[in-house]
């Protein structure tokens, strides 16, 4: 899969241990020139639906599972196409002397015409995660104004915003 870009804060020491947490994220276009995203009602940001890949889990299986859990959309497995990967490295905010490393695999996919119940983790419920279909411009605008006391979240939303802008440039007919 093509490398879209890397985020490496270099805020860690070389001898730190590495905690790797790869993720799979969905790019879901809607016919009305909108994109399906997770919206946080509490934090006021947009992110691509998806999340962590379990050990020994296939990336595409994780994508299908995570999208169903986060936003209740059912991905059509045969429609999944690679878009690109973003590597993120920074000092862990949870474990001392640890580098948090995350390869984020982005896939363009289609979904069935139904929505099922979400199955959210506690932190996702707390953040008020809901599915929204919005224009790329709206998602970018909201994310560009995002500020948080949680620096870890800011890096994540900056990553998502950069990917949204890349999609906007690459799929200009979609805007």
JSON list of C-alpha atoms in Angstrom, two decimals:
[
{"chain": "A", "resi": 1, "resn": "UNK", "atom": "CA", "xyz": [0.00, 0.00, 0.00]},
{"chain": "A", "resi": 2, "resn": "UNK", "atom": "CA", "xyz": [1.29, 3.46, -0.84]},
{"chain": "A", "resi": 3, "resn": "UNK", "atom": "CA", "xyz": [2.66, 5.62, 1.98]},
{"chain": "A", "resi": 4, "resn": "UNK", "atom": "CA", "xyz": [0.59, 8.82, 2.17]},
{"chain": "A", "resi": 5, "resn": "UNK", "atom": "CA", "xyz": [2.80, 10.56, 4.75]},
{"chain": "A", "resi": 6, "resn": "UNK", "atom": "CA", "xyz": [4.42, 10.06, 8.15]},
{"chain": "A", "resi": 7, "resn": "UNK", "atom": "CA", "xyz": [3.95, 11.80, 11.46]},
{"chain": "A", "resi": 8, "resn": "UNK", "atom": "CA", "xyz": [6.97, 11.40, 13.73]},
{"chain": "A", "resi": 9, "resn": "UNK", "atom": "CA", "xyz": [7.12, 13.82, 16.63]},
{"chain": "A", "resi": 10, "resn": "UNK", "atom": "CA", "xyz": [10.59, 12.54, 17.62]},
{"chain": "A", "resi": 11, "resn": "UNK", "atom": "CA", "xyz": [9.63, 13.35, 21.22]},
{"chain": "A", "resi": 12, "resn": "UNK", "atom": "CA", "xyz": [11.10, 10.09, 22.55]},
{"chain": "A", "resi": 13, "resn": "UNK", "atom": "CA", "xyz": [14.51, 8.53, 23.16]},
{"chain": "A", "resi": 14, "resn": "UNK", "atom": "CA", "xyz": [15.97, 5.94, 20.79]},
{"chain": "A", "resi": 15, "resn": "UNK", "atom": "CA", "xyz": [16.16, 3.31, 23.55]},
{"chain": "A", "resi": 16, "resn": "UNK", "atom": "CA", "xyz": [12.42, 3.44, 24.35]},
{"chain": "A", "resi": 17, "resn": "UNK", "atom": "CA", "xyz": [10.44, 0.27, 23.71]},
{"chain": "A", "resi": 18, "resn": "UNK", "atom": "CA", "xyz": [7.88, 0.38, 20.89]},
{"chain": "A", "resi": 19, "resn": "UNK", "atom": "CA", "xyz": [4.19, -0.28, 21.34]},
{"chain": "A", "resi": 20, "resn": "UNK", "atom": "CA", "xyz": [2.65, -0.93, 17.93]},
{"chain": "A", "resi": 21, "resn": "UNK", "atom": "CA", "xyz": [-1.11, -0.49, 17.39]},
{"chain": "A", "resi": 22, "resn": "UNK", "atom": "CA", "xyz": [-2.04, -0.71, 13.69]},
{"chain": "A", "resi": 23, "resn": "UNK", "atom": "CA", "xyz": [-5.48, 0.41, 12.59]},
{"chain": "A", "resi": 24, "resn": "UNK", "atom": "CA", "xyz": [-7.81, 0.12, 9.59]},
{"chain": "A", "resi": 25, "resn": "UNK", "atom": "CA", "xyz": [-9.94, 3.10, 8.52]},
{"chain": "A", "resi": 26, "resn": "UNK", "atom": "CA", "xyz": [-12.77, 3.41, 6.00]},
{"chain": "A", "resi": 27, "resn": "UNK", "atom": "CA", "xyz": [-13.31, 6.03, 3.32]},
{"chain": "A", "resi": 28, "resn": "UNK", "atom": "CA", "xyz": [-17.01, 5.81, 2.53]},
{"chain": "A", "resi": 29, "resn": "UNK", "atom": "CA", "xyz": [-18.33, 8.05, -0.24]},
{"chain": "A", "resi": 30, "resn": "UNK", "atom": "CA", "xyz": [-22.04, 8.77, -0.53]},
{"chain": "A", "resi": 31, "resn": "UNK", "atom": "CA", "xyz": [-23.69, 9.57, -3.87]},
{"chain": "A", "resi": 32, "resn": "UNK", "atom": "CA", "xyz": [-24.74, 13.03, -2.71]},
{"chain": "A", "resi": 33, "resn": "UNK", "atom": "CA", "xyz": [-21.10, 14.20, -2.65]},
{"chain": "A", "resi": 34, "resn": "UNK", "atom": "CA", "xyz": [-20.67, 13.42, 1.04]},
{"chain": "A", "resi": 35, "resn": "UNK", "atom": "CA", "xyz": [-18.38, 11.17, 3.04]},
{"chain": "A", "resi": 36, "resn": "UNK", "atom": "CA", "xyz": [-19.34, 8.97, 6.00]},
{"chain": "A", "resi": 37, "resn": "UNK", "atom": "CA", "xyz": [-17.38, 9.90, 9.12]},
{"chain": "A", "resi": 38, "resn": "UNK", "atom": "CA", "xyz": [-17.47, 9.47, 12.87]},
{"chain": "A", "resi": 39, "resn": "UNK", "atom": "CA", "xyz": [-18.46, 12.73, 14.54]},
{"chain": "A", "resi": 40, "resn": "UNK", "atom": "CA", "xyz": [-17.65, 13.37, 18.20]},
{"chain": "A", "resi": 41, "resn": "UNK", "atom": "CA", "xyz": [-20.49, 15.41, 19.71]},
{"chain": "A", "resi": 42, "resn": "UNK", "atom": "CA", "xyz": [-18.41, 16.10, 22.84]},
{"chain": "A", "resi": 43, "resn": "UNK", "atom": "CA", "xyz": [-15.15, 17.11, 21.15]},
{"chain": "A", "resi": 44, "resn": "UNK", "atom": "CA", "xyz": [-16.54, 18.48, 17.84]},
{"chain": "A", "resi": 45, "resn": "UNK", "atom": "CA", "xyz": [-14.32, 16.66, 15.35]},
{"chain": "A", "resi": 46, "resn": "UNK", "atom": "CA", "xyz": [-14.60, 14.20, 12.47]},
{"chain": "A", "resi": 47, "resn": "UNK", "atom": "CA", "xyz": [-12.58, 11.03, 12.00]},
{"chain": "A", "resi": 48, "resn": "UNK", "atom": "CA", "xyz": [-12.67, 8.12, 9.62]},
{"chain": "A", "resi": 49, "resn": "UNK", "atom": "CA", "xyz": [-14.57, 5.11, 10.98]},
{"chain": "A", "resi": 50, "resn": "UNK", "atom": "CA", "xyz": [-12.30, 2.27, 11.96]},
{"chain": "A", "resi": 51, "resn": "UNK", "atom": "CA", "xyz": [-9.88, 1.31, 14.66]},
{"chain": "A", "resi": 52, "resn": "UNK", "atom": "CA", "xyz": [-7.35, -1.10, 16.01]},
{"chain": "A", "resi": 53, "resn": "UNK", "atom": "CA", "xyz": [-6.42, -4.34, 14.34]},
{"chain": "A", "resi": 54, "resn": "UNK", "atom": "CA", "xyz": [-6.34, -7.24, 16.79]},
{"chain": "A", "resi": 55, "resn": "UNK", "atom": "CA", "xyz": [-3.36, -9.56, 16.89]},
{"chain": "A", "resi": 56, "resn": "UNK", "atom": "CA", "xyz": [-3.67, -12.20, 14.13]},
{"chain": "A", "resi": 57, "resn": "UNK", "atom": "CA", "xyz": [-6.61, -10.30, 12.57]},
{"chain": "A", "resi": 58, "resn": "UNK", "atom": "CA", "xyz": [-6.63, -9.49, 8.86]},
{"chain": "A", "resi": 59, "resn": "UNK", "atom": "CA", "xyz": [-6.67, -5.74, 8.10]},
{"chain": "A", "resi": 60, "resn": "UNK", "atom": "CA", "xyz": [-9.85, -5.99, 6.03]},
{"chain": "A", "resi": 61, "resn": "UNK", "atom": "CA", "xyz": [-11.60, -8.10, 8.67]},
{"chain": "A", "resi": 62, "resn": "UNK", "atom": "CA", "xyz": [-10.70, -5.45, 11.25]},
{"chain": "A", "resi": 63, "resn": "UNK", "atom": "CA", "xyz": [-12.03, -2.75, 8.94]},
{"chain": "A", "resi": 64, "resn": "UNK", "atom": "CA", "xyz": [-15.39, -4.49, 8.56]},
{"chain": "A", "resi": 65, "resn": "UNK", "atom": "CA", "xyz": [-15.63, -5.14, 12.31]},
{"chain": "A", "resi": 66, "resn": "UNK", "atom": "CA", "xyz": [-14.59, -1.66, 13.42]},
{"chain": "A", "resi": 67, "resn": "UNK", "atom": "CA", "xyz": [-16.87, 0.20, 11.00]},
{"chain": "A", "resi": 68, "resn": "UNK", "atom": "CA", "xyz": [-19.85, -1.89, 12.08]},
{"chain": "A", "resi": 69, "resn": "UNK", "atom": "CA", "xyz": [-19.06, -1.25, 15.75]},
{"chain": "A", "resi": 70, "resn": "UNK", "atom": "CA", "xyz": [-18.37, 2.49, 15.45]},
{"chain": "A", "resi": 71, "resn": "UNK", "atom": "CA", "xyz": [-21.04, 3.64, 13.03]},
{"chain": "A", "resi": 72, "resn": "UNK", "atom": "CA", "xyz": [-23.32, 0.67, 12.33]},
{"chain": "A", "resi": 73, "resn": "UNK", "atom": "CA", "xyz": [-22.49, 0.46, 8.63]},
{"chain": "A", "resi": 74, "resn": "UNK", "atom": "CA", "xyz": [-21.97, -2.92, 6.95]},
{"chain": "A", "resi": 75, "resn": "UNK", "atom": "CA", "xyz": [-19.04, -2.87, 4.50]},
{"chain": "A", "resi": 76, "resn": "UNK", "atom": "CA", "xyz": [-19.40, -4.87, 1.29]},
{"chain": "A", "resi": 77, "resn": "UNK", "atom": "CA", "xyz": [-16.12, -6.86, 1.49]},
{"chain": "A", "resi": 78, "resn": "UNK", "atom": "CA", "xyz": [-15.69, -7.15, -2.30]},
{"chain": "A", "resi": 79, "resn": "UNK", "atom": "CA", "xyz": [-15.73, -3.35, -2.60]},
{"chain": "A", "resi": 80, "resn": "UNK", "atom": "CA", "xyz": [-12.69, -2.73, -0.38]},
{"chain": "A", "resi": 81, "resn": "UNK", "atom": "CA", "xyz": [-9.84, -0.96, -2.21]},
{"chain": "A", "resi": 82, "resn": "UNK", "atom": "CA", "xyz": [-6.52, 0.23, -0.79]},
{"chain": "A", "resi": 83, "resn": "UNK", "atom": "CA", "xyz": [-6.06, 3.99, -0.54]},
{"chain": "A", "resi": 84, "resn": "UNK", "atom": "CA", "xyz": [-2.90, 4.44, 1.52]},
{"chain": "A", "resi": 85, "resn": "UNK", "atom": "CA", "xyz": [-1.16, 4.21, 4.87]},
{"chain": "A", "resi": 86, "resn": "UNK", "atom": "CA", "xyz": [-0.03, 6.83, 7.38]},
{"chain": "A", "resi": 87, "resn": "UNK", "atom": "CA", "xyz": [2.65, 6.02, 9.96]},
{"chain": "A", "resi": 88, "resn": "UNK", "atom": "CA", "xyz": [2.39, 7.83, 13.29]},
{"chain": "A", "resi": 89, "resn": "UNK", "atom": "CA", "xyz": [5.15, 7.73, 15.93]},
{"chain": "A", "resi": 90, "resn": "UNK", "atom": "CA", "xyz": [5.28, 9.64, 19.17]},
{"chain": "A", "resi": 91, "resn": "UNK", "atom": "CA", "xyz": [6.01, 9.26, 22.85]},
{"chain": "A", "resi": 92, "resn": "UNK", "atom": "CA", "xyz": [3.25, 7.27, 24.54]},
{"chain": "A", "resi": 93, "resn": "UNK", "atom": "CA", "xyz": [0.88, 9.26, 26.71]},
{"chain": "A", "resi": 94, "resn": "UNK", "atom": "CA", "xyz": [0.10, 6.10, 28.70]},
{"chain": "A", "resi": 95, "resn": "UNK", "atom": "CA", "xyz": [3.31, 4.12, 29.22]},
{"chain": "A", "resi": 96, "resn": "UNK", "atom": "CA", "xyz": [6.61, 5.70, 30.28]},
{"chain": "A", "resi": 97, "resn": "UNK", "atom": "CA", "xyz": [9.70, 5.13, 28.11]},
{"chain": "A", "resi": 98, "resn": "UNK", "atom": "CA", "xyz": [7.51, 3.86, 25.28]},
{"chain": "A", "resi": 99, "resn": "UNK", "atom": "CA", "xyz": [7.02, 4.92, 21.67]},
{"chain": "A", "resi": 100, "resn": "UNK", "atom": "CA", "xyz": [3.45, 4.72, 20.38]},
{"chain": "A", "resi": 101, "resn": "UNK", "atom": "CA", "xyz": [3.65, 3.56, 16.77]},
{"chain": "A", "resi": 102, "resn": "UNK", "atom": "CA", "xyz": [0.56, 3.28, 14.60]},
{"chain": "A", "resi": 103, "resn": "UNK", "atom": "CA", "xyz": [0.24, 2.39, 10.96]},
{"chain": "A", "resi": 104, "resn": "UNK", "atom": "CA", "xyz": [-3.16, 3.63, 9.81]},
{"chain": "A", "resi": 105, "resn": "UNK", "atom": "CA", "xyz": [-4.40, 1.71, 6.76]},
{"chain": "A", "resi": 106, "resn": "UNK", "atom": "CA", "xyz": [-7.04, 3.62, 4.78]},
{"chain": "A", "resi": 107, "resn": "UNK", "atom": "CA", "xyz": [-9.44, 1.79, 2.46]},
{"chain": "A", "resi": 108, "resn": "UNK", "atom": "CA", "xyz": [-12.10, 3.06, 0.08]},
{"chain": "A", "resi": 109, "resn": "UNK", "atom": "CA", "xyz": [-15.19, 0.89, 0.42]},
{"chain": "A", "resi": 110, "resn": "UNK", "atom": "CA", "xyz": [-18.91, 0.68, -0.21]},
{"chain": "A", "resi": 111, "resn": "UNK", "atom": "CA", "xyz": [-21.53, -0.16, 2.38]},
{"chain": "A", "resi": 112, "resn": "UNK", "atom": "CA", "xyz": [-24.90, -1.84, 2.38]},
{"chain": "A", "resi": 113, "resn": "UNK", "atom": "CA", "xyz": [-27.99, 0.36, 2.42]},
{"chain": "A", "resi": 114, "resn": "UNK", "atom": "CA", "xyz": [-28.77, -0.24, 6.08]},
{"chain": "A", "resi": 115, "resn": "UNK", "atom": "CA", "xyz": [-27.54, 0.92, 9.46]},
{"chain": "A", "resi": 116, "resn": "UNK", "atom": "CA", "xyz": [-27.35, -1.40, 12.47]},
{"chain": "A", "resi": 117, "resn": "UNK", "atom": "CA", "xyz": [-26.84, -0.56, 16.14]},
{"chain": "A", "resi": 118, "resn": "UNK", "atom": "CA", "xyz": [-23.45, 0.74, 17.19]},
{"chain": "A", "resi": 119, "resn": "UNK", "atom": "CA", "xyz": [-21.33, -1.28, 19.62]},
{"chain": "A", "resi": 120, "resn": "UNK", "atom": "CA", "xyz": [-19.18, 1.44, 21.19]},
{"chain": "A", "resi": 121, "resn": "UNK", "atom": "CA", "xyz": [-16.41, 1.24, 23.77]},
{"chain": "A", "resi": 122, "resn": "UNK", "atom": "CA", "xyz": [-16.88, 3.37, 26.89]},
{"chain": "A", "resi": 123, "resn": "UNK", "atom": "CA", "xyz": [-14.56, 6.14, 25.65]},
{"chain": "A", "resi": 124, "resn": "UNK", "atom": "CA", "xyz": [-16.49, 6.25, 22.35]},
{"chain": "A", "resi": 125, "resn": "UNK", "atom": "CA", "xyz": [-19.79, 6.61, 24.21]},
{"chain": "A", "resi": 126, "resn": "UNK", "atom": "CA", "xyz": [-18.21, 9.36, 26.32]},
{"chain": "A", "resi": 127, "resn": "UNK", "atom": "CA", "xyz": [-17.02, 11.16, 23.16]},
{"chain": "A", "resi": 128, "resn": "UNK", "atom": "CA", "xyz": [-20.54, 10.93, 21.70]},
{"chain": "A", "resi": 129, "resn": "UNK", "atom": "CA", "xyz": [-19.57, 9.09, 18.51]},
{"chain": "A", "resi": 130, "resn": "UNK", "atom": "CA", "xyz": [-22.24, 9.21, 15.81]},
{"chain": "A", "resi": 131, "resn": "UNK", "atom": "CA", "xyz": [-22.27, 8.63, 12.07]},
{"chain": "A", "resi": 132, "resn": "UNK", "atom": "CA", "xyz": [-22.55, 11.72, 9.90]},
{"chain": "A", "resi": 133, "resn": "UNK", "atom": "CA", "xyz": [-22.46, 12.09, 6.14]},
{"chain": "A", "resi": 134, "resn": "UNK", "atom": "CA", "xyz": [-20.87, 15.48, 5.44]},
{"chain": "A", "resi": 135, "resn": "UNK", "atom": "CA", "xyz": [-19.03, 17.26, 2.66]},
{"chain": "A", "resi": 136, "resn": "UNK", "atom": "CA", "xyz": [-15.26, 17.08, 2.67]},
{"chain": "A", "resi": 137, "resn": "UNK", "atom": "CA", "xyz": [-15.16, 20.87, 3.04]},
{"chain": "A", "resi": 138, "resn": "UNK", "atom": "CA", "xyz": [-17.35, 20.77, 6.16]},
{"chain": "A", "resi": 139, "resn": "UNK", "atom": "CA", "xyz": [-15.26, 18.03, 7.79]},
{"chain": "A", "resi": 140, "resn": "UNK", "atom": "CA", "xyz": [-12.02, 19.86, 7.01]},
{"chain": "A", "resi": 141, "resn": "UNK", "atom": "CA", "xyz": [-13.40, 23.16, 8.32]},
{"chain": "A", "resi": 142, "resn": "UNK", "atom": "CA", "xyz": [-14.56, 21.62, 11.61]},
{"chain": "A", "resi": 143, "resn": "UNK", "atom": "CA", "xyz": [-11.30, 19.72, 12.12]},
{"chain": "A", "resi": 144, "resn": "UNK", "atom": "CA", "xyz": [-9.11, 22.73, 11.34]},
{"chain": "A", "resi": 145, "resn": "UNK", "atom": "CA", "xyz": [-10.70, 24.59, 14.26]},
{"chain": "A", "resi": 146, "resn": "UNK", "atom": "CA", "xyz": [-10.32, 21.61, 16.64]},
{"chain": "A", "resi": 147, "resn": "UNK", "atom": "CA", "xyz": [-8.41, 22.25, 19.86]},
{"chain": "A", "resi": 148, "resn": "UNK", "atom": "CA", "xyz": [-8.09, 19.86, 22.75]},
{"chain": "A", "resi": 149, "resn": "UNK", "atom": "CA", "xyz": [-6.35, 19.60, 26.08]},
{"chain": "A", "resi": 150, "resn": "UNK", "atom": "CA", "xyz": [-5.46, 16.08, 24.91]},
{"chain": "A", "resi": 151, "resn": "UNK", "atom": "CA", "xyz": [-2.42, 16.49, 22.66]},
{"chain": "A", "resi": 152, "resn": "UNK", "atom": "CA", "xyz": [-2.77, 12.86, 21.54]},
{"chain": "A", "resi": 153, "resn": "UNK", "atom": "CA", "xyz": [-6.23, 13.65, 20.10]},
{"chain": "A", "resi": 154, "resn": "UNK", "atom": "CA", "xyz": [-4.93, 16.75, 18.34]},
{"chain": "A", "resi": 155, "resn": "UNK", "atom": "CA", "xyz": [-2.30, 14.70, 16.51]},
{"chain": "A", "resi": 156, "resn": "UNK", "atom": "CA", "xyz": [-4.99, 12.17, 15.48]},
{"chain": "A", "resi": 157, "resn": "UNK", "atom": "CA", "xyz": [-7.32, 14.87, 14.15]},
{"chain": "A", "resi": 158, "resn": "UNK", "atom": "CA", "xyz": [-4.47, 16.61, 12.33]},
{"chain": "A", "resi": 159, "resn": "UNK", "atom": "CA", "xyz": [-3.74, 13.26, 10.62]},
{"chain": "A", "resi": 160, "resn": "UNK", "atom": "CA", "xyz": [-7.40, 12.79, 9.65]},
{"chain": "A", "resi": 161, "resn": "UNK", "atom": "CA", "xyz": [-7.60, 16.35, 8.34]},
{"chain": "A", "resi": 162, "resn": "UNK", "atom": "CA", "xyz": [-4.53, 15.85, 6.16]},
{"chain": "A", "resi": 163, "resn": "UNK", "atom": "CA", "xyz": [-6.04, 12.66, 4.70]},
{"chain": "A", "resi": 164, "resn": "UNK", "atom": "CA", "xyz": [-9.35, 14.48, 4.09]},
{"chain": "A", "resi": 165, "resn": "UNK", "atom": "CA", "xyz": [-7.45, 17.18, 2.16]},
{"chain": "A", "resi": 166, "resn": "UNK", "atom": "CA", "xyz": [-5.61, 14.54, 0.11]},
{"chain": "A", "resi": 167, "resn": "UNK", "atom": "CA", "xyz": [-8.94, 12.91, -0.78]},
{"chain": "A", "resi": 168, "resn": "UNK", "atom": "CA", "xyz": [-10.37, 16.32, -1.71]},
{"chain": "A", "resi": 169, "resn": "UNK", "atom": "CA", "xyz": [-7.41, 16.97, -4.04]},
{"chain": "A", "resi": 170, "resn": "UNK", "atom": "CA", "xyz": [-7.46, 13.50, -5.57]},
{"chain": "A", "resi": 171, "resn": "UNK", "atom": "CA", "xyz": [-11.23, 13.27, -5.96]},
{"chain": "A", "resi": 172, "resn": "UNK", "atom": "CA", "xyz": [-11.93, 16.91, -6.84]},
{"chain": "A", "resi": 173, "resn": "UNK", "atom": "CA", "xyz": [-15.01, 15.87, -8.81]},
{"chain": "A", "resi": 174, "resn": "UNK", "atom": "CA", "xyz": [-16.48, 14.67, -5.53]},
{"chain": "A", "resi": 175, "resn": "UNK", "atom": "CA", "xyz": [-16.34, 17.97, -3.65]}
]
